[in-house]
Coordinates of C-alpha atoms in Angstrom, one line a residue:
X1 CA 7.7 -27.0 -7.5
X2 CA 9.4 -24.1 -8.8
X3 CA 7.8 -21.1 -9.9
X4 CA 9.2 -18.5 -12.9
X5 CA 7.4 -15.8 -12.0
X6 CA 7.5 -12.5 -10.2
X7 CA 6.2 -13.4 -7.1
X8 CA 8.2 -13.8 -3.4
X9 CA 12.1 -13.0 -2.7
X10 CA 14.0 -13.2 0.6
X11 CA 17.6 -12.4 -1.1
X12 CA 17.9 -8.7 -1.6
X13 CA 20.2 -9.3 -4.5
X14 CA 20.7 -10.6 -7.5
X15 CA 22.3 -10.2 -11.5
X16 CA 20.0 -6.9 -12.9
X17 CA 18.0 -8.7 -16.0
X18 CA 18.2 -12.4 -15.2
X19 CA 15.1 -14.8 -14.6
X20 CA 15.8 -16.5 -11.3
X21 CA 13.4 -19.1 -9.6
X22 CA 14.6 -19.7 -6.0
X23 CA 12.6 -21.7 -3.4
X24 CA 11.9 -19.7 -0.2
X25 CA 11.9 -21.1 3.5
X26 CA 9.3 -23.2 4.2
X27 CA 8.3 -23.9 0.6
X28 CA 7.8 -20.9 -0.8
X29 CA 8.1 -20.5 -4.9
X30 CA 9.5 -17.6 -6.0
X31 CA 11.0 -15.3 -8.6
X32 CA 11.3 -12.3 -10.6
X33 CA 12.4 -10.9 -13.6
X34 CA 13.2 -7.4 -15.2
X35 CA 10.1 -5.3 -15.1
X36 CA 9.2 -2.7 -17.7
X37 CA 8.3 0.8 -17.0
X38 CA 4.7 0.3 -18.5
X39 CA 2.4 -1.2 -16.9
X40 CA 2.0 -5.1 -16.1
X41 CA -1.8 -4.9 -14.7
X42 CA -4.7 -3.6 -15.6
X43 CA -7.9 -3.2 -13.2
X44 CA -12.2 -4.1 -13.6
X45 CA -14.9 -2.0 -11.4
X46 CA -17.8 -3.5 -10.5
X47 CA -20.4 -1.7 -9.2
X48 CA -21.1 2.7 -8.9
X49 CA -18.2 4.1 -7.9
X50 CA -18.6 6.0 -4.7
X51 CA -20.8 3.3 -3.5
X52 CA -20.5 0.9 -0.5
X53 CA -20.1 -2.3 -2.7
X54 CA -17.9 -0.5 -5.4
X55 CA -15.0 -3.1 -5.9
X56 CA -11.7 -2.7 -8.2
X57 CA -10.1 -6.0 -9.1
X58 CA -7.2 -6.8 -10.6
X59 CA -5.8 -8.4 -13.5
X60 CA -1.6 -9.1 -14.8
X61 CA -0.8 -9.2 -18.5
X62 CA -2.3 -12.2 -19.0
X63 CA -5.6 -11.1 -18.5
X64 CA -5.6 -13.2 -15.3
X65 CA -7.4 -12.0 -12.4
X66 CA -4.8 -11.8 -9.3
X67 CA -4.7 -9.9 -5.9
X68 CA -2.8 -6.9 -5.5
X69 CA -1.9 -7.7 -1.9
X70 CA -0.2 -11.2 -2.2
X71 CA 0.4 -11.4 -6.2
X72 CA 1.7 -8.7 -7.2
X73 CA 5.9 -8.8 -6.1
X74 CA 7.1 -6.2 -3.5
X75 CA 10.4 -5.8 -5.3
X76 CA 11.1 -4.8 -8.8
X77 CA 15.1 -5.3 -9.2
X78 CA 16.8 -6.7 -6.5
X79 CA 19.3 -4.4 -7.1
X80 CA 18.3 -1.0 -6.9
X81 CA 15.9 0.4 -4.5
X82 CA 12.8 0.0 -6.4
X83 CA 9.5 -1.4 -5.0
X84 CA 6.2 -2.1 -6.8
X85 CA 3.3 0.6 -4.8
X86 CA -0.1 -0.2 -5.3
X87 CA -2.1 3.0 -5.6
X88 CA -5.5 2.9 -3.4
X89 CA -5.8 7.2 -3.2
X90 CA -5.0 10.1 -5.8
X91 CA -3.6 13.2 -4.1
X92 CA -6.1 15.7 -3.8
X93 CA -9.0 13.3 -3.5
X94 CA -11.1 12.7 0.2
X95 CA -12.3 9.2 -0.3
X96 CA -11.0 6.7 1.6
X97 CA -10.2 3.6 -0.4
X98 CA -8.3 0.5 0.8
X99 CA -7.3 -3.0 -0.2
X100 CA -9.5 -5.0 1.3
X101 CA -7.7 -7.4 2.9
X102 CA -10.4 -9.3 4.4
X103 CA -11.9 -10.3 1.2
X104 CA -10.8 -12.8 -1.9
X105 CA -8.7 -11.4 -4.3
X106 CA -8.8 -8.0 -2.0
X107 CA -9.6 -5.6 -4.5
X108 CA -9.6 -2.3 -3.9
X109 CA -13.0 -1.1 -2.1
X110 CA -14.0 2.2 -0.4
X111 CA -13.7 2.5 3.3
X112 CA -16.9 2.2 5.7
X113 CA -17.7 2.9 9.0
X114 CA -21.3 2.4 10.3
X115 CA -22.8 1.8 6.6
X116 CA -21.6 4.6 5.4
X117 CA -18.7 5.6 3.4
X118 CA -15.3 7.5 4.9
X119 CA -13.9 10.6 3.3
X120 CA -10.8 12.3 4.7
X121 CA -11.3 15.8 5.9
X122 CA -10.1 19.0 4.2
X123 CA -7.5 20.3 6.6
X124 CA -6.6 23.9 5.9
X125 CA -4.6 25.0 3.5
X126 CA -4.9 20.9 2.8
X127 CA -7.3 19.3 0.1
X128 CA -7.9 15.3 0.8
X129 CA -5.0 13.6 0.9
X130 CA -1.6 15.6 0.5
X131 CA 0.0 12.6 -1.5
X132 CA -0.6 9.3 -3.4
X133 CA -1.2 6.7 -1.1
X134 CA -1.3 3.5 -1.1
X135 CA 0.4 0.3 0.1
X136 CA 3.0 -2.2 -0.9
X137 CA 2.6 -5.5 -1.7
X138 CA 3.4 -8.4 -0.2
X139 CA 3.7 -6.6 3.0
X140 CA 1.6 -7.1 6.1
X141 CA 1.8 -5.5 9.6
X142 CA 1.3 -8.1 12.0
X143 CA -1.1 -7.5 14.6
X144 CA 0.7 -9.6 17.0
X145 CA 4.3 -9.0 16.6
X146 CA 5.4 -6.5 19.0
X147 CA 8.1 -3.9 16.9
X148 CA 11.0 -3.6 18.9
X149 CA 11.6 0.2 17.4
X150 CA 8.6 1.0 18.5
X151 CA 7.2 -1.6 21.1
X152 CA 3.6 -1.4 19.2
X153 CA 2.6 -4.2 17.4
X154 CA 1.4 -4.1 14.0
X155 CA -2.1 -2.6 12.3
X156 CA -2.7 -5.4 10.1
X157 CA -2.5 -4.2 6.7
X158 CA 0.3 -3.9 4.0
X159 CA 2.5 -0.9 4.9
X160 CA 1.5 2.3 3.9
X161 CA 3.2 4.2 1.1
X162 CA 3.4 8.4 0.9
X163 CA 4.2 9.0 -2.7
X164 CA 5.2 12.7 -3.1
X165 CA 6.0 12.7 -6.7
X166 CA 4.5 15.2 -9.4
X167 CA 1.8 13.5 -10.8
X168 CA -1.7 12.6 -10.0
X169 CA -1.9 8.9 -10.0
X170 CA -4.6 7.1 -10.3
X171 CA -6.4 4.3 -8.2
X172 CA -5.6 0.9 -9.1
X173 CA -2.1 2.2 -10.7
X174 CA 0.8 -0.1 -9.9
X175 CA 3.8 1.9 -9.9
X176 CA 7.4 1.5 -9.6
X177 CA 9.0 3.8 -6.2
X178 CA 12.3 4.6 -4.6
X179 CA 11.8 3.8 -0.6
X180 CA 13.3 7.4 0.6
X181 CA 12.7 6.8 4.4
X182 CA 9.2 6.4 7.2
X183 CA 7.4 7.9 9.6
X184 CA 6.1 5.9 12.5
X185 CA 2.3 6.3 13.4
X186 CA 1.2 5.4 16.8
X187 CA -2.2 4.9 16.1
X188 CA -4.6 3.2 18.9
X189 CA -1.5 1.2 20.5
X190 CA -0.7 0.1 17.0
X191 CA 2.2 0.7 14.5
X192 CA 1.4 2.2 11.4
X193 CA 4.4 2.5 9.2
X194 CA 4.2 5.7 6.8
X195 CA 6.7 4.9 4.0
X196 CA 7.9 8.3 2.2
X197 CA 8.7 7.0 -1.3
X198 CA 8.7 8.5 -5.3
X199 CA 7.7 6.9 -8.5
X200 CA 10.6 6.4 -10.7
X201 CA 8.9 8.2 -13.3
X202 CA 8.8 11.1 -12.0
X203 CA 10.7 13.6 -13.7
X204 CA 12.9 14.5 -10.2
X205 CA 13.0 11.2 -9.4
X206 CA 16.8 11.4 -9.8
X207 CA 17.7 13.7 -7.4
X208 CA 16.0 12.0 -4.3
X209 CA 18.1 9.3 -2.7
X210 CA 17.2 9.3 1.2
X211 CA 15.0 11.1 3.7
X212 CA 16.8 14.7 3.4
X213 CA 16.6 15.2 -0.2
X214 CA 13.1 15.5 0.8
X215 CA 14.3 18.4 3.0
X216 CA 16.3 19.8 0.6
X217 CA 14.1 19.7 -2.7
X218 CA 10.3 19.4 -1.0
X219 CA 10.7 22.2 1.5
X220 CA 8.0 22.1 4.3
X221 CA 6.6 18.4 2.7
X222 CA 7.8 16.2 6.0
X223 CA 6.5 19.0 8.2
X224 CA 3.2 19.1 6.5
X225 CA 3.2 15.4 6.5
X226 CA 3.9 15.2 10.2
X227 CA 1.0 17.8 10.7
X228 CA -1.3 15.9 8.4
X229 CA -1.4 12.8 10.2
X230 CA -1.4 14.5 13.5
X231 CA -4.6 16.2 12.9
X232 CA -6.3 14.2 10.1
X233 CA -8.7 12.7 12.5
X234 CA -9.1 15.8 14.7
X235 CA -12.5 16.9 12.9
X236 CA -14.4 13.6 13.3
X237 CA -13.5 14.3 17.5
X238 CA -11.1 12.4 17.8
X239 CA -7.7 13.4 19.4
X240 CA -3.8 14.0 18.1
X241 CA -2.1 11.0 16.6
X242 CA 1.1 10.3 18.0
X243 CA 4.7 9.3 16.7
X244 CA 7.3 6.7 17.7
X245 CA 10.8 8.5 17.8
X246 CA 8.9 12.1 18.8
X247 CA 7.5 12.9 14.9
X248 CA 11.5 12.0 13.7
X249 CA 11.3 10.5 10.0
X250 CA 13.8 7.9 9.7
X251 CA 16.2 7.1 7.1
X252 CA 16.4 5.1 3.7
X253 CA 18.4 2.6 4.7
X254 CA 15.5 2.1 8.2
X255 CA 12.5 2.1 6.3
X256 CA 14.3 -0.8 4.1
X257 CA 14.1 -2.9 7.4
X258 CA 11.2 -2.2 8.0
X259 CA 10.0 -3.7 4.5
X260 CA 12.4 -6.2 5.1
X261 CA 10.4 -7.1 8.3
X262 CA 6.9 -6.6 7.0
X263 CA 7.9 -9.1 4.4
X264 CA 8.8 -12.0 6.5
X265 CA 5.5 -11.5 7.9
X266 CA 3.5 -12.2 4.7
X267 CA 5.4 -14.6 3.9
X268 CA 4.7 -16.2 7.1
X269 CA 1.1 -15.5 6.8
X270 CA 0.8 -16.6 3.1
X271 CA 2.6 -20.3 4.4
X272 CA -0.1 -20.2 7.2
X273 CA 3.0 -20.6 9.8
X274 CA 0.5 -17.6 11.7
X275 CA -2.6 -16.7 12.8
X276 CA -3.8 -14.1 10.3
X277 CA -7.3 -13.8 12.0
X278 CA -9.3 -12.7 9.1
X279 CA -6.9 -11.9 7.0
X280 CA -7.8 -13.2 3.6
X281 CA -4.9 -15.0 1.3
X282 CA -6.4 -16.1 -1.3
X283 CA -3.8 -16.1 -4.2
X284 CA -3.3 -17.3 -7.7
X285 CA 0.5 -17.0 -7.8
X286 CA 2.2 -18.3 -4.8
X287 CA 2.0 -21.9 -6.3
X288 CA 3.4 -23.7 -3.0
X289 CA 1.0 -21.3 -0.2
X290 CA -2.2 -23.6 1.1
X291 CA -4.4 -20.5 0.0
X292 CA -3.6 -20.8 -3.7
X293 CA -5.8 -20.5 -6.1
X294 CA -6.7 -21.5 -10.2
X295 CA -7.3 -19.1 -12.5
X296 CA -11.2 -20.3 -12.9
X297 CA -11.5 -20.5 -8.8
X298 CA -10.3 -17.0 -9.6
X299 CA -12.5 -15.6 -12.1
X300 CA -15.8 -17.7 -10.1
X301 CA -14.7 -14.9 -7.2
X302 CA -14.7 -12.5 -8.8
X303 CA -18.3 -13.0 -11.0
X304 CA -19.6 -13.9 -7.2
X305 CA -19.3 -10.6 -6.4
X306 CA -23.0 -8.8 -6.4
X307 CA -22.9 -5.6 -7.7
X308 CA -26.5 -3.5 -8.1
X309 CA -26.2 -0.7 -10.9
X310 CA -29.0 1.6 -9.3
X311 CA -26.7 1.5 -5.7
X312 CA -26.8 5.0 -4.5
X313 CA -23.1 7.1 -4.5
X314 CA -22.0 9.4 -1.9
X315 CA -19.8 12.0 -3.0
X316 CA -17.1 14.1 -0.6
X317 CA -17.6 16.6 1.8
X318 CA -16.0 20.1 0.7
X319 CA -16.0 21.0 4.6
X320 CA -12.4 23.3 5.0
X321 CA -11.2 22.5 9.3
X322 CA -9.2 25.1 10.0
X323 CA -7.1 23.2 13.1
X324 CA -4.2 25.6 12.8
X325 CA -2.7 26.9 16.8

């Protein structure tokens, strides 16, 4: 069955405006249409913020709760280079908050290690996180595929997005971005793809076309970038990240592949053609994937979810490192 909606593409191409409905390898429904700048989601907390069990679905125009990781499309015109970024972090902020991939409908949660929650540290002359961060949809790093760039395999989340536009964005937003090139963590043994993109909306946004407009018009950003993620995890005693391609950010027209890649393995994993491991893909869109969903199936997830009102909240650290040689 054919799907009209926004949902999976393998063509990167198609007539700007038009409705298509194209059926994907291995049975995969698909679509997508001409998105508007506003936004087509909305998002519900449940629970105290800054709390362990703090939880931000998500819902589409309908008023339909969806997951941001599988139902929400990676592309939003087939003909430019414009992807949909979910937002998980505002620049300037410390807390670490992540689609939780291992849960139904993966809403956005905060980020715990040993009970307790994570927060980022302030890195001199650094405050939290030096971008917006976040991921793209309908991505997913596969843990055992072995990248032949980098001969790591994946880290098993949707790749990572470094937004470096003007505004503060907020968690939850779904933006549009221009894909302006990556940076390739080598974190544990495991590639973790840094995407370097921009909102659309941003009023520069026309100026930056590839990796060295960056240079060019966001003097020093790459290099602090580099540095960020070399040291972030320095202060909780762990050592230096490393980079594939010694610290070298790649090109526009590399980190595309790279997407390009990442999305033949969701859709993979959403067809259950491999072993996700814990991976959790439940969806509501993706009409012909064995892990779809109803809307009610949906909403009974999400009302499952046990949220206490008095849970305690943690807030940041306002610790400076100063890591500088």
């Amino acid at each position: 069955m054919l799907a009209l909606l926004p949902l999976l593409r393998t063509s990167w191409g198609r007539r700007a405006g038009s409705l298509v409905a194209v059926r994907l390898p291995g049975g995969v429904s698909a679509g997508d249409g001409l998105w508007r700048a506003m936004s087509l989601y909305r998002t519900e907390g449940r629970g105290q913020p800054h709390s362990p069990g703090y939880r931000l679905f998500f819902k589409n125009e309908a008023g339909h709760y969806i997951s941001p990781f599988h139902d929400i499309p990676l592309k939003v015109d087939s003909i430019e280079n414009l992807f949909n970024m979910v937002v998980e972090i505002p620049r300037w902020t410390n807390a670490k908050m992540e689609i939780a991939t291992k849960e139904p409908l993966n809403p956005i949660k905060p980020d715990i290690k040993d009970g307790k929650l994570r927060y980022v540290a302030n890195i001199f002359p650094h405050k939290g996180y030096i971008w917006n961060y976040g991921a793209l949809p309908q991505t997913w790093e596969d843990p055992r595929r072995k990248d032949k760039s980098t001969d790591c395999c994946g880290d098993d989340d949707p790749i990572d997005v470094c937004e470096i536009g003007s505004k503060v964005l907020s968690s939850g937003e779904v933006i549009r971005v221009k894909i302006l090139g990556v940076l390739a963590l080598i974190d544990q043994g495991e590639t973790d793809w840094k995407l370097i993109a921009i909102s659309v909306n941003d009023p520069e946004a026309s100026k930056f076309h590839d990796i060295d407009d960056v240079k060019k018009y966001k003097p020093g950003y790459l290099e602090a970038t580099l540095n960020w993620f070399r040291l972030y995890k320095v202060p909780d005693g762990k050592p230096e990240n490393q980079f594939a391609f010694n610290g070298e950010f790649k090109s526009k027209a590399f980190a595309l592949e790279v997407i390009k890649s990442t999305h033949e393995c969701w859709k993979a994993l959403l067809m259950k053609k491999c072993d996700g491991g814990a991976i959790n893909c439940t969806n509501v869109q993706v009409c012909d994937s064995p892990f779809h969903c109803t809307q009610e199936e949906a909403r009974s997830l999400v009302e499952s979810v046990s949220c206490s009102p008095n849970e305690e909240s943690n807030e940041e650290d306002q610790v400076w490192h100063f890591l500088g040689k």
